[in-house]
Short mmCIF file of C-alpha atoms and ligand atoms in Angstrom, two decimals:
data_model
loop_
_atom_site.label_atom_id
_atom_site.label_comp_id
_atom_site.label_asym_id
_atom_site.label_seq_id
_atom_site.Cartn_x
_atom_site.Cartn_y
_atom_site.Cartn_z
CA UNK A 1 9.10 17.30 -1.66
CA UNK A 2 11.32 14.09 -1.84
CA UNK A 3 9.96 11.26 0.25
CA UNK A 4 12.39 10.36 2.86
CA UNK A 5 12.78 8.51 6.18
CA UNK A 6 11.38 11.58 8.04
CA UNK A 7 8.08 12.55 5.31
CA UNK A 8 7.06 9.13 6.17
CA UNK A 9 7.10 8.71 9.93
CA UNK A 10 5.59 12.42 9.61
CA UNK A 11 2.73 10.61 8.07
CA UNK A 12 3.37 7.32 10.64
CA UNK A 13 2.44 10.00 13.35
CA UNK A 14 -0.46 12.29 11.26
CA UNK A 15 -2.26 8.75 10.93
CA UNK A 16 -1.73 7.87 14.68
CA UNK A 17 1.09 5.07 13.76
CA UNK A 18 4.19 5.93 15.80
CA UNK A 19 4.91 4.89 18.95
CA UNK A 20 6.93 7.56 20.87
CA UNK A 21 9.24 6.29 23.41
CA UNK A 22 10.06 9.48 25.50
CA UNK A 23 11.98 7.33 28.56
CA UNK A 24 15.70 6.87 28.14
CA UNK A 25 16.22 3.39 26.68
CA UNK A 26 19.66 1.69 26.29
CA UNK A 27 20.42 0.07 22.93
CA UNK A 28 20.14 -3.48 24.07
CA UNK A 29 17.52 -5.72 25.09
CA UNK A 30 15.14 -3.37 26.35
CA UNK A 31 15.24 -1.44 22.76
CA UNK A 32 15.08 -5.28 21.36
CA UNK A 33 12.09 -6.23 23.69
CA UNK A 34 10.24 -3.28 22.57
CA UNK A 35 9.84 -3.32 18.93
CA UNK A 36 9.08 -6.74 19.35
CA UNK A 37 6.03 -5.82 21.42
CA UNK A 38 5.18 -2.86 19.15
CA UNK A 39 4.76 -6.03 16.25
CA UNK A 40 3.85 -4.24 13.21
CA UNK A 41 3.90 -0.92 14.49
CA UNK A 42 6.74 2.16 14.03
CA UNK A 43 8.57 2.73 17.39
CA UNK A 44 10.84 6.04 17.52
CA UNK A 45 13.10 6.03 20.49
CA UNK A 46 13.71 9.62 21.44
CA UNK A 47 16.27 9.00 23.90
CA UNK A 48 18.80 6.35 23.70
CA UNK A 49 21.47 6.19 26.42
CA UNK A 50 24.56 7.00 25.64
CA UNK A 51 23.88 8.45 22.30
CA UNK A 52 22.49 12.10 20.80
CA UNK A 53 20.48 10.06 18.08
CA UNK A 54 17.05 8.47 18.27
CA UNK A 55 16.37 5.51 17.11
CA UNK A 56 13.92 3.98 15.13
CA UNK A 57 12.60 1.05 13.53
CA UNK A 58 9.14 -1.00 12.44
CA UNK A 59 8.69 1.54 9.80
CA UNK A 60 8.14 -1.79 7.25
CA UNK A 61 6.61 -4.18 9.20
CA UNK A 62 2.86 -3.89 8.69
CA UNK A 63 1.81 -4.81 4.94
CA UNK A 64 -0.90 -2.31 5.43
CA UNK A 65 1.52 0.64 6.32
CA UNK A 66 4.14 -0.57 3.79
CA UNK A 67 1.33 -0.12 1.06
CA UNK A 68 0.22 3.65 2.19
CA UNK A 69 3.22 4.38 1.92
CA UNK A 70 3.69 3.46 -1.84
CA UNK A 71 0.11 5.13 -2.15
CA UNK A 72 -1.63 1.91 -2.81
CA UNK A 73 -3.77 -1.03 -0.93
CA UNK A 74 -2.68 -4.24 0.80
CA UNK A 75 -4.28 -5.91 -2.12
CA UNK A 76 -2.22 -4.24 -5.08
CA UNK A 77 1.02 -4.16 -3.36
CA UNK A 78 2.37 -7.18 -4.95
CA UNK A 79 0.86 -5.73 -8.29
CA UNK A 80 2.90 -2.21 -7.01
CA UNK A 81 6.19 -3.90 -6.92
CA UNK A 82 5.76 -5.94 -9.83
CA UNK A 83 5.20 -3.21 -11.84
CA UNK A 84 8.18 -1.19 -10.39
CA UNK A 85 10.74 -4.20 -11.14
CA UNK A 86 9.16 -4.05 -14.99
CA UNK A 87 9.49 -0.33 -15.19
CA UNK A 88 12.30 0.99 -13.55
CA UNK A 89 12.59 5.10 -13.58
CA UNK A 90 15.74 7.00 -13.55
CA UNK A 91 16.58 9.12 -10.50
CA UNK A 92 17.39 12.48 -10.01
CA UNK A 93 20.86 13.96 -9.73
CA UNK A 94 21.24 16.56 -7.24
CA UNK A 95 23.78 18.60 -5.67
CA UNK A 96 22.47 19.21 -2.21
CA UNK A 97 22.71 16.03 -0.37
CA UNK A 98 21.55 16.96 3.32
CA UNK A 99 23.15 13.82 4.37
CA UNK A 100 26.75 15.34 3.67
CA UNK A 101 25.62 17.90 6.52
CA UNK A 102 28.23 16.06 8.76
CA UNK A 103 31.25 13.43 8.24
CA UNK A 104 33.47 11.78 10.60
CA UNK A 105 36.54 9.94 9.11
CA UNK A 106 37.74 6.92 10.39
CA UNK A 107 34.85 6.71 12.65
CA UNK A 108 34.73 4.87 15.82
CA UNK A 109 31.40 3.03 14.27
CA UNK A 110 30.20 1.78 18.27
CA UNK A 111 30.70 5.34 19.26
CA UNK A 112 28.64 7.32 16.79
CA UNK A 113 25.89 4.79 15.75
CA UNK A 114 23.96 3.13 19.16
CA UNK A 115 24.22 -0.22 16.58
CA UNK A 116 21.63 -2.39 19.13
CA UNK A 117 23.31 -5.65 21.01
CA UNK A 118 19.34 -7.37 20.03
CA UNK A 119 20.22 -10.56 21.89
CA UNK A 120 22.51 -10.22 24.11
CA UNK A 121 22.74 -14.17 24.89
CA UNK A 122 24.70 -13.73 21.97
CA UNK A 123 27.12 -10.80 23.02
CA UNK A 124 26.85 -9.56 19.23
CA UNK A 125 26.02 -5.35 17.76
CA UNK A 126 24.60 -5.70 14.93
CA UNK A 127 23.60 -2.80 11.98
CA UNK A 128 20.71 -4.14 10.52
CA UNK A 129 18.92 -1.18 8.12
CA UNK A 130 21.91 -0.96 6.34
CA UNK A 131 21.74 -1.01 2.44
CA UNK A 132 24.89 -1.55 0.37
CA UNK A 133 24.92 0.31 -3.17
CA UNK A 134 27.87 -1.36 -5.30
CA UNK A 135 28.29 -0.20 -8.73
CA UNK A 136 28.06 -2.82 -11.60
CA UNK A 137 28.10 -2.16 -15.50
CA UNK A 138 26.34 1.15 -15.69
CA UNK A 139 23.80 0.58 -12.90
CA UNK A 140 24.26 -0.13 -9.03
CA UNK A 141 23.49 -3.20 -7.07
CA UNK A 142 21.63 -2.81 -4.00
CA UNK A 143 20.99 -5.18 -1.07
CA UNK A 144 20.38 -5.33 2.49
CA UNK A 145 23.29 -6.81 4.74
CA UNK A 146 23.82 -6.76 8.03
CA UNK A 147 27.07 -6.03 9.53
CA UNK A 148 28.61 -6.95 12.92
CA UNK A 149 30.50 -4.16 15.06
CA UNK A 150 34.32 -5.85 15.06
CA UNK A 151 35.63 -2.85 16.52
CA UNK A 152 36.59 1.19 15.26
CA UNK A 153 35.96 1.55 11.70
CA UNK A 154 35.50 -2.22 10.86
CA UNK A 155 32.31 -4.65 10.34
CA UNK A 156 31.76 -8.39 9.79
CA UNK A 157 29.25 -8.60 6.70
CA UNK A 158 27.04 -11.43 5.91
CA UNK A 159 27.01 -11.76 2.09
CA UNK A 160 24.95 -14.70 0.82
CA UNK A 161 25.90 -15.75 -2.71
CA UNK A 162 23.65 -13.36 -4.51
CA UNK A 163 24.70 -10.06 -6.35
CA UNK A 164 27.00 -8.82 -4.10
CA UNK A 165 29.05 -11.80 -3.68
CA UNK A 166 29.33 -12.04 -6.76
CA UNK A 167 30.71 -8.43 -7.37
CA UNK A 168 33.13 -9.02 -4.43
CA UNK A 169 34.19 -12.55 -6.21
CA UNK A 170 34.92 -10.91 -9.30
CA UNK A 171 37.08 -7.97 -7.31
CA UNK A 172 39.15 -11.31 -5.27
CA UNK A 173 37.36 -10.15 -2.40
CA UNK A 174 37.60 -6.73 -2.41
CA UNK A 175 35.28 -3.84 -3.81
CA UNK A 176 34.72 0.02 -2.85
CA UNK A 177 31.16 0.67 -1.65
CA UNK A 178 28.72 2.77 0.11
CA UNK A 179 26.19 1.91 2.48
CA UNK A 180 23.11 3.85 3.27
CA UNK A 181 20.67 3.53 6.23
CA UNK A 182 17.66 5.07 7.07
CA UNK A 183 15.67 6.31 3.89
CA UNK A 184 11.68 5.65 2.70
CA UNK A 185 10.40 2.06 2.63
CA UNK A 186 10.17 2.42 -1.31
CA UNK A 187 13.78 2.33 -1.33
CA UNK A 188 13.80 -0.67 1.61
CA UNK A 189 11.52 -2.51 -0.67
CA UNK A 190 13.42 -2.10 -3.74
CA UNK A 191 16.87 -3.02 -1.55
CA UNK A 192 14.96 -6.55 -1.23
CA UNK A 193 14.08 -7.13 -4.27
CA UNK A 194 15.90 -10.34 -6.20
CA UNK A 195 15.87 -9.87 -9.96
CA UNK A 196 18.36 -10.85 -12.39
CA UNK A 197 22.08 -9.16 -12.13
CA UNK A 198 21.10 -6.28 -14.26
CA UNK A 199 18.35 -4.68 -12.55
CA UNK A 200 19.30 -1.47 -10.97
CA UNK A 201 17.53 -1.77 -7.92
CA UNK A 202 17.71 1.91 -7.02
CA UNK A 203 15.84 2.83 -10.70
CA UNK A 204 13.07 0.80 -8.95
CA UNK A 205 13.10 2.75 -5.83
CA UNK A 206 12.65 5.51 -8.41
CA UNK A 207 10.06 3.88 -10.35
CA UNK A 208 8.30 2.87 -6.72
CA UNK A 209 8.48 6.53 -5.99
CA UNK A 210 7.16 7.97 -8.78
CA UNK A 211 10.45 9.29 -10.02
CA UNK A 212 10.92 11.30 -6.99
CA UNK A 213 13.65 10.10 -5.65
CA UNK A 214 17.03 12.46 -5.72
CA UNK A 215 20.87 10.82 -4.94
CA UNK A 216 23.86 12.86 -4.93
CA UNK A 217 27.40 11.69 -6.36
CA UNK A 218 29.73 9.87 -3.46
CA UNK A 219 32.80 9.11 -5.49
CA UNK A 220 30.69 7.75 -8.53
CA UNK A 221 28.40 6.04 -6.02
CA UNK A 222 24.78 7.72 -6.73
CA UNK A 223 23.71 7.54 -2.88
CA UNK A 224 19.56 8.31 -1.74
CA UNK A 225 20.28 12.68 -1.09
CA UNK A 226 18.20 12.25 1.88
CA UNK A 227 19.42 9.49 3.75
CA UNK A 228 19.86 9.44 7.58
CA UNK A 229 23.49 7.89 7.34
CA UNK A 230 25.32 7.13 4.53
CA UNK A 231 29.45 4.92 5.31
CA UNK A 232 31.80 4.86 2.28
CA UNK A 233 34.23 1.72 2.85
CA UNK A 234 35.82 -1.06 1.01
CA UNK A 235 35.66 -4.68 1.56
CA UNK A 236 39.40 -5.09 2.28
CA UNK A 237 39.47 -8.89 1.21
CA UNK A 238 40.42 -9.93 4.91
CA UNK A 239 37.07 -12.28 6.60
CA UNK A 240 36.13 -12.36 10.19
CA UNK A 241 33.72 -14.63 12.35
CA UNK A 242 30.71 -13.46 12.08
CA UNK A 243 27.71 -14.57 14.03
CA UNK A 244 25.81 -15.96 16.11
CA UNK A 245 22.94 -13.83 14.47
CA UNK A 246 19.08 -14.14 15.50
CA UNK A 247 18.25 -14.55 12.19
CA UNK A 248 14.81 -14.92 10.59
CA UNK A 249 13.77 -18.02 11.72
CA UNK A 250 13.84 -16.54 15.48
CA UNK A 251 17.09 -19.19 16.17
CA UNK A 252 20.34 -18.35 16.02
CA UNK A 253 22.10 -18.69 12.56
CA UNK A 254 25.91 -20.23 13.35
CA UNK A 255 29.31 -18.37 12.84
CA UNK A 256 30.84 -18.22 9.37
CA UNK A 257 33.93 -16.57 8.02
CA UNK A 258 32.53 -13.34 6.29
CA UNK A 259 33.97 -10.09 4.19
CA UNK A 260 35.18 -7.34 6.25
CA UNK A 261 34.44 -4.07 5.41
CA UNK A 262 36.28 -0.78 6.49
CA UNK A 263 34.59 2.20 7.01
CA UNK A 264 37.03 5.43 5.67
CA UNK A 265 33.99 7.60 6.04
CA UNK A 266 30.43 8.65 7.80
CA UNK A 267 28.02 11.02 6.93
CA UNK A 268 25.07 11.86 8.39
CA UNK A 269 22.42 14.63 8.19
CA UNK A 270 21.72 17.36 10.95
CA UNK A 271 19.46 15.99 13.18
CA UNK A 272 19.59 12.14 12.37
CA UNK A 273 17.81 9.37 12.68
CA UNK A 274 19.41 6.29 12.96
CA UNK A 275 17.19 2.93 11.30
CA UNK A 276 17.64 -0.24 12.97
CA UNK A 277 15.38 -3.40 12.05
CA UNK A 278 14.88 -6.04 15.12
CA UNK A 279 15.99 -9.58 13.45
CA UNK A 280 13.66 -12.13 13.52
CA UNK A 281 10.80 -9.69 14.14
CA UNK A 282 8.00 -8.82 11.88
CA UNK A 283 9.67 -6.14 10.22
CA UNK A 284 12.42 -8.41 9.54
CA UNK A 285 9.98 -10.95 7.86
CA UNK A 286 7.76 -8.28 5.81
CA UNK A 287 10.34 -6.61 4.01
CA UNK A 288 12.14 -10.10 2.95
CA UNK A 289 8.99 -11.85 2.11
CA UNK A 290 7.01 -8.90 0.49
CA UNK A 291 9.53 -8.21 -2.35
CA UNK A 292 9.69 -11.55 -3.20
CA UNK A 293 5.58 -12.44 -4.12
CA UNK A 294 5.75 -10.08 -7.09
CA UNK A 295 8.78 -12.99 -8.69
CA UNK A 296 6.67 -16.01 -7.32
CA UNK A 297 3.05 -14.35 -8.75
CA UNK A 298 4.90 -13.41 -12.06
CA UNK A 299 6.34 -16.97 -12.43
CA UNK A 300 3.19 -19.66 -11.06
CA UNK A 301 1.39 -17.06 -13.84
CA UNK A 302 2.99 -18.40 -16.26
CA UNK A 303 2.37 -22.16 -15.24
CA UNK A 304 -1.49 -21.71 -14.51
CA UNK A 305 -3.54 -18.20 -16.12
CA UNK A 306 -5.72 -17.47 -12.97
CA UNK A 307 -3.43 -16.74 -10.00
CA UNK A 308 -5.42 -14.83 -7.93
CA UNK A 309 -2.56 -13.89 -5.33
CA UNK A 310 0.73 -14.62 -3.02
CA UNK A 311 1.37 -14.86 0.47
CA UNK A 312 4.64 -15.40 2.02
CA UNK A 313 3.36 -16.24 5.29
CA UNK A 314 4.76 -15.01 9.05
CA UNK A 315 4.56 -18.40 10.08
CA UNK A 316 6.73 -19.54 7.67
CA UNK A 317 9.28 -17.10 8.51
CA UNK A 318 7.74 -15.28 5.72
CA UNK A 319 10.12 -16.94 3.61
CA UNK A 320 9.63 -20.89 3.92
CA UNK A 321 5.60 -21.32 3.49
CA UNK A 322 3.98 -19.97 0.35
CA UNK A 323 0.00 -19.41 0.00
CA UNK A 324 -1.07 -19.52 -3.70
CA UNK A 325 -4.58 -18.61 -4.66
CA UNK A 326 -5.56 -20.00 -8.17
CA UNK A 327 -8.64 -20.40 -10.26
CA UNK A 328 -7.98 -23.99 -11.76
CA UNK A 329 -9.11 -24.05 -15.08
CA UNK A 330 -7.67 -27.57 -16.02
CA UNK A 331 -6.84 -31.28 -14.02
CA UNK A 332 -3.29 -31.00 -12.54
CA UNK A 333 -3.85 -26.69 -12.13
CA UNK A 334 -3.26 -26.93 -8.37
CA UNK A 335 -0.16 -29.19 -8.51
CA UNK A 336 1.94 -26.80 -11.63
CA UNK A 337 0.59 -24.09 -9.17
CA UNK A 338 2.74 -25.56 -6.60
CA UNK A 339 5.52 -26.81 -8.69
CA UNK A 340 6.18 -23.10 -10.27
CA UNK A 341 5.82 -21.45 -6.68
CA UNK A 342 8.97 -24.06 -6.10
CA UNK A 343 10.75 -22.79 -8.84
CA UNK A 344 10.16 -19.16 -8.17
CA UNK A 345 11.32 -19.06 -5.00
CA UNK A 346 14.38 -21.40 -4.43
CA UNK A 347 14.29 -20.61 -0.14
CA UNK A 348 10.53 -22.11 -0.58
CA UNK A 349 9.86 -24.64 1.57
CA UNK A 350 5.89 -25.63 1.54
CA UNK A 351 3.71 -24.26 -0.44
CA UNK A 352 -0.29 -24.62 0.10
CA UNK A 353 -2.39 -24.33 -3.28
CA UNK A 354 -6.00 -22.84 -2.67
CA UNK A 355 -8.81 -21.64 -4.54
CA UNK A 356 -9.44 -17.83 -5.28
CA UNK A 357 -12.48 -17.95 -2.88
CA UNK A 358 -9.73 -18.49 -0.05
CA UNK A 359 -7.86 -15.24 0.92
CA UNK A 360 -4.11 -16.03 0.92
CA UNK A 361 -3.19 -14.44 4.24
CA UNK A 362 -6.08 -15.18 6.24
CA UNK A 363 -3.99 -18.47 7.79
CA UNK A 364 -7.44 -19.74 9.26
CA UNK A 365 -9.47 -19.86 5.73
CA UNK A 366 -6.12 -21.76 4.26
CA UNK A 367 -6.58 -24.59 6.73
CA UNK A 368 -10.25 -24.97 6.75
CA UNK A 369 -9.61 -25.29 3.03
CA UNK A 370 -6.62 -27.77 3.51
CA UNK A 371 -9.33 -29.52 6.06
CA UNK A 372 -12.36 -29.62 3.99
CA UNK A 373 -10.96 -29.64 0.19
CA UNK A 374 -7.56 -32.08 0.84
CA UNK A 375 -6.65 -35.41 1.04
CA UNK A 376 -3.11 -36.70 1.73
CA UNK A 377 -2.73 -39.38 0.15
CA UNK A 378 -4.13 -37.55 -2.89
CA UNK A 379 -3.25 -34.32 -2.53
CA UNK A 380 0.50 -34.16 -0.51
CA UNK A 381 4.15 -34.20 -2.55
CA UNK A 382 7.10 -34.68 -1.21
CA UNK A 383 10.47 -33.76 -3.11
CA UNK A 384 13.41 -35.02 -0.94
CA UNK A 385 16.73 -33.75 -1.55
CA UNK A 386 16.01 -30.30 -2.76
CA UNK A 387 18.37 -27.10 -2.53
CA UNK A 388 16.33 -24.95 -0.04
CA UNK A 389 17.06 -22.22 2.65
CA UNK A 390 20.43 -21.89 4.67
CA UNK A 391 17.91 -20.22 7.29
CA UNK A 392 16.12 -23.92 8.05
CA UNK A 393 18.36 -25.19 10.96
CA UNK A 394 16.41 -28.67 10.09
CA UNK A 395 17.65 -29.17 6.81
CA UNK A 396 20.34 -31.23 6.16
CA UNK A 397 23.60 -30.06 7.88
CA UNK A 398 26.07 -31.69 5.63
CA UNK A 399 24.65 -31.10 1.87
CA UNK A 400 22.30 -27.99 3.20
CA UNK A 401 19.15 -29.68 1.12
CA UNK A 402 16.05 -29.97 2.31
CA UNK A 403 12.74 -31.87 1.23
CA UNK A 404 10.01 -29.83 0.03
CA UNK A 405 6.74 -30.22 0.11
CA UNK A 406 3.42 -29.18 -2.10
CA UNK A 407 -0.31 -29.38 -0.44
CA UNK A 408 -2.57 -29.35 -3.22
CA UNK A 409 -5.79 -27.94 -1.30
CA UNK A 410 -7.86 -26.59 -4.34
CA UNK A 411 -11.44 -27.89 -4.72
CA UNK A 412 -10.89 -31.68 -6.14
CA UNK A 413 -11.32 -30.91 -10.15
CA UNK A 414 -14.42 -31.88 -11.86
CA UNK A 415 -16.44 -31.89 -8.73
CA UNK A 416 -19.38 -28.99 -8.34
CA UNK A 417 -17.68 -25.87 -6.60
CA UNK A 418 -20.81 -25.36 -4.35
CA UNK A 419 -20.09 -28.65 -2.29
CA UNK A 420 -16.73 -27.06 -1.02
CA UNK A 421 -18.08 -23.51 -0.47
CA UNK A 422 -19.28 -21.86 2.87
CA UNK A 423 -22.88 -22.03 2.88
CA UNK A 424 -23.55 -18.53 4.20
CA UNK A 425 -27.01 -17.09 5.95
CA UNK A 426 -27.58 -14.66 3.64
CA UNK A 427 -27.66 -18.13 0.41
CA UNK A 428 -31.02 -17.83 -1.52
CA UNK A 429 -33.66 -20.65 -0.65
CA UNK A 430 -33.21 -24.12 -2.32
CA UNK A 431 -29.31 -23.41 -2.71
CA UNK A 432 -28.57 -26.62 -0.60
CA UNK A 433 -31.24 -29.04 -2.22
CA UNK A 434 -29.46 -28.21 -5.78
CA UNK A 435 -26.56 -28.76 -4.10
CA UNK A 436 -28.34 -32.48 -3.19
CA UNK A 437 -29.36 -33.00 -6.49
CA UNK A 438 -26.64 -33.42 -8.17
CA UNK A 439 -24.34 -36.51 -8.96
CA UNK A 440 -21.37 -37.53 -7.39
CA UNK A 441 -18.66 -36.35 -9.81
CA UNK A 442 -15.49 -38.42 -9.91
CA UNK A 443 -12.38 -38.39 -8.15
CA UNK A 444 -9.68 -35.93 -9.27
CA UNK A 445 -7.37 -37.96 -11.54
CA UNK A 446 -4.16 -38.46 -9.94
C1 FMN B 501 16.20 -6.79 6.60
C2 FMN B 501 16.98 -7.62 5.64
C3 FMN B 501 18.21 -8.12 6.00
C4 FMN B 501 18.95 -8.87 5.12
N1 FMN B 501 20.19 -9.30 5.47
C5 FMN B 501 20.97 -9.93 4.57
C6 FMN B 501 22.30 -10.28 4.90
O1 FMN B 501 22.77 -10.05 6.00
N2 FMN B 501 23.05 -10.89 3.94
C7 FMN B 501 22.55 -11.16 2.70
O2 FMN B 501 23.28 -11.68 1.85
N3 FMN B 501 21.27 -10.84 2.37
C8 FMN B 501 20.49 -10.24 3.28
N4 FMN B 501 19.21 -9.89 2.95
C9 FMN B 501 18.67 -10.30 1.65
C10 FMN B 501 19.12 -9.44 0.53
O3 FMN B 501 19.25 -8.09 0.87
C11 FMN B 501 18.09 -9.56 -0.60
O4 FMN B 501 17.96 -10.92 -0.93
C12 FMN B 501 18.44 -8.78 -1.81
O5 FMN B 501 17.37 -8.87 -2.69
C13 FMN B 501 19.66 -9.33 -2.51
O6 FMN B 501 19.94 -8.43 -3.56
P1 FMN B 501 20.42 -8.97 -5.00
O7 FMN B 501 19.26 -9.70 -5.57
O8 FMN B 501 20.74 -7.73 -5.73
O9 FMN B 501 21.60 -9.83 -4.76
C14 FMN B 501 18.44 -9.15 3.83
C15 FMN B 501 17.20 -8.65 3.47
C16 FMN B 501 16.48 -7.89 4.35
C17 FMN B 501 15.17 -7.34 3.91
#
């Protein structure tokens, strides 16, 4: 069986992970206020008013549910990813899409889709699960974008300069594309991964799935068979205002001029489901910050050999703080730890380099490290003036740069290890007078 939206919330429900909302709920800020209560867990909304679809969305936002879902653990999903992006899989081709079971042309997009007004301070509907596939070379591009309701058959869509602005740069602003929403979080976590242009980000849905994954022909567009709702448009070359958006940070990203794209066509299956992600919610944050450790692992590897893992962390937006977890081998380890993590991850903000006895995500073993293993004056570096994320609403507003900074919280090199380690109750006898014993090692050079 092909793993779709609905053989995963199947499994959400087997496993006691779905939230059922039986009451009528309007697609607005009660929709909004609950999936941000349900945090990490999957919320289907049988009964939204005004519409015939449900609705549903956390199906990505717990890292734990994310990796059952690929059939692995927490701890190997960055490992599960990587591996995908190295090995990408071709798809199958298949005749029987079930999402061409309906199509409405020229659809009335506010009328068919309950597209959620999140915030409605900001008197904005917004599509959020919505992945564009845009064919380059031999391969497809795809990304997430979201896309503003401007009216009928026409959206506002934020396109960042990544892949897809380039494509649209290269077509003077205009490009034929499809868009596909609601399909299995392999295919959500492949949509977010950044590689370079070349990497056919639906071969590593394929790959994530196991080569199980079937599209169907849209006018050349290979399009997920099994997707909930699939629009075929065009980017017409014409921009619109688009914004204010509640974007990751939790404030509101500003208006910008942005492509508009014209919907011709809508398909949907029998029985849909329509995908909606709640911006600035912990959804929002896992399936931006997740695809990207696998790049920042891969690339602080290569600076330092014992990188013992990644964390993008929800405080951070899960996109402006970095964790790294190193084994320093060598004086200066922590600090090229940092430096590549930088480098990997051009959005990065702070990064906090700890030893591989601290646990990356556990935020309260990463400060008692930064209390007990750090020093400022020693161990903090600053880098004004750095190209960092439009996202930050305190970096610069004129040149957009930022400072970054690099904590260097690894155990001080050339000191013992036990001096810096938790002494636990369960420590053989005498493990403390050793400890005493020995002499004071010097200061880590500088
Ligand atoms: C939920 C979600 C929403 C996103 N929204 C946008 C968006 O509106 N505009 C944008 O340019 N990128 C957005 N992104 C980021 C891109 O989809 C992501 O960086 C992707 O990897 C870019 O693909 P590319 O590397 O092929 O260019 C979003 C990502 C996620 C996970």
């Amino acid at each position: 069986m092909t793993p779709d939206l609905r053989t995963h919330l199947a499994t959400c429900d087997r496993n006691g992970l779905l939230e059922r909302v039986t009451r009528p709920v309007s697609p607005g800020a009660a929709l909004a206020r609950r999936l941000a209560e349900a945090g990490d867990r999957t919320v289907l909304f049988e009964r939204v008013v005004g519409y015939r679809t449900p609705v549903v969305g956390g199906i990505c936002a717990s890292r734990a549910g994310l990796a059952r879902a690929l059939d692995t653990t927490p701890e190997r999903l960055v490992h599960a990813v990587a591996a995908a992006i190295d090995a990408p899989r071709p798809w199958r081709s298949t005749r029987d899409a079930p999402f061409r079971a309906h199509v409405v042309r020229n659809p009335d997009l506010g009328r068919v889709v309950p597209v959620v007004e999140f915030y409605p301070s900001q008197r904005r509907r917004y599509l959020t699960g919505t992945i564009v596939i845009a064919r380059r070379g031999d391969g497809v591009n795809l990304s997430f974008h979201r896309m503003m309701l401007l009216g009928g058959n026409r959206l506002a869509v934020r396109v960042t300069p990544r892949h897809l602005h380039a494509l649209l740069a290269e077509g003077g602003g205009r490009a034929e594309v499809a868009v596909a929403c609601g399909v299995h979080p392999a295919l959500e976590i492949a949509a977010s991964v950044s590689g370079p242009p070349s990497l056919d980000e639906l071969r590593v849905g394929a790959a994530l799935l196991r080569g199980r994954l079937e599209c169907a022909d849209l006018d050349g567009f290979p399009v997920p068979a099994h997707a909930e709702l699939v629009l075929r448009g065009r980017f017409t070359g014409a921009l619109a205002d688009e914004g204010p958006f509640v974007d990751l940070t939790g404030t509101a990203d500003g208006v910008r001029r942005q492509p508009v794209l014209v919907v011709d066509r809508l398909y949907h299956r029998a029985g849909w489901i329509y995908r909606t992600i709640l911006p600035g919610g912990a959804e929002h944050k896992a399936l931006m910050g997740i695809p990207q450790e696998p790049r920042i692992l891969r690339i602080v590897a290569n600076a330092v050999p014992g990188v013992a893992g990644v964390a993008l962390t929800p405080g951070g937006c899960s996109w402006l703080h970095a964790v790294v977890a190193i084994r320093a081998r060598a004086a200066g380890d922590g600090r090229n730890a940092g430096l590549a993590a930088l480098a990997a991850h051009p959005s990065l903000k702070r990064v906090v380099v700890v030893d591989d006895d601290i646990d990356p995500f556990d935020a309260e073993a990463v400060e008692w490290a930064i209390a007990t293993r750090c020093q400022p004056d020693r161990d903090l570096f600053v880098i004004p003036d750095a190209r960092g994320s439009s996202l930050d609403p305190s970096r610069d507003p004129e040149t957009e740069t930022t400072a970054k900074w690099i904590l260097d919280a690894t155990i001080p090199f050339g000191r013992p290890r036990e001096e810096f380690l938790r002494v636990r109750p369960d420590d053989p006898p005498g493990k403390a007078a050793r400890r005493r014993a020995r002499p004071r090692p010097a200061r880590r050079p500088r």
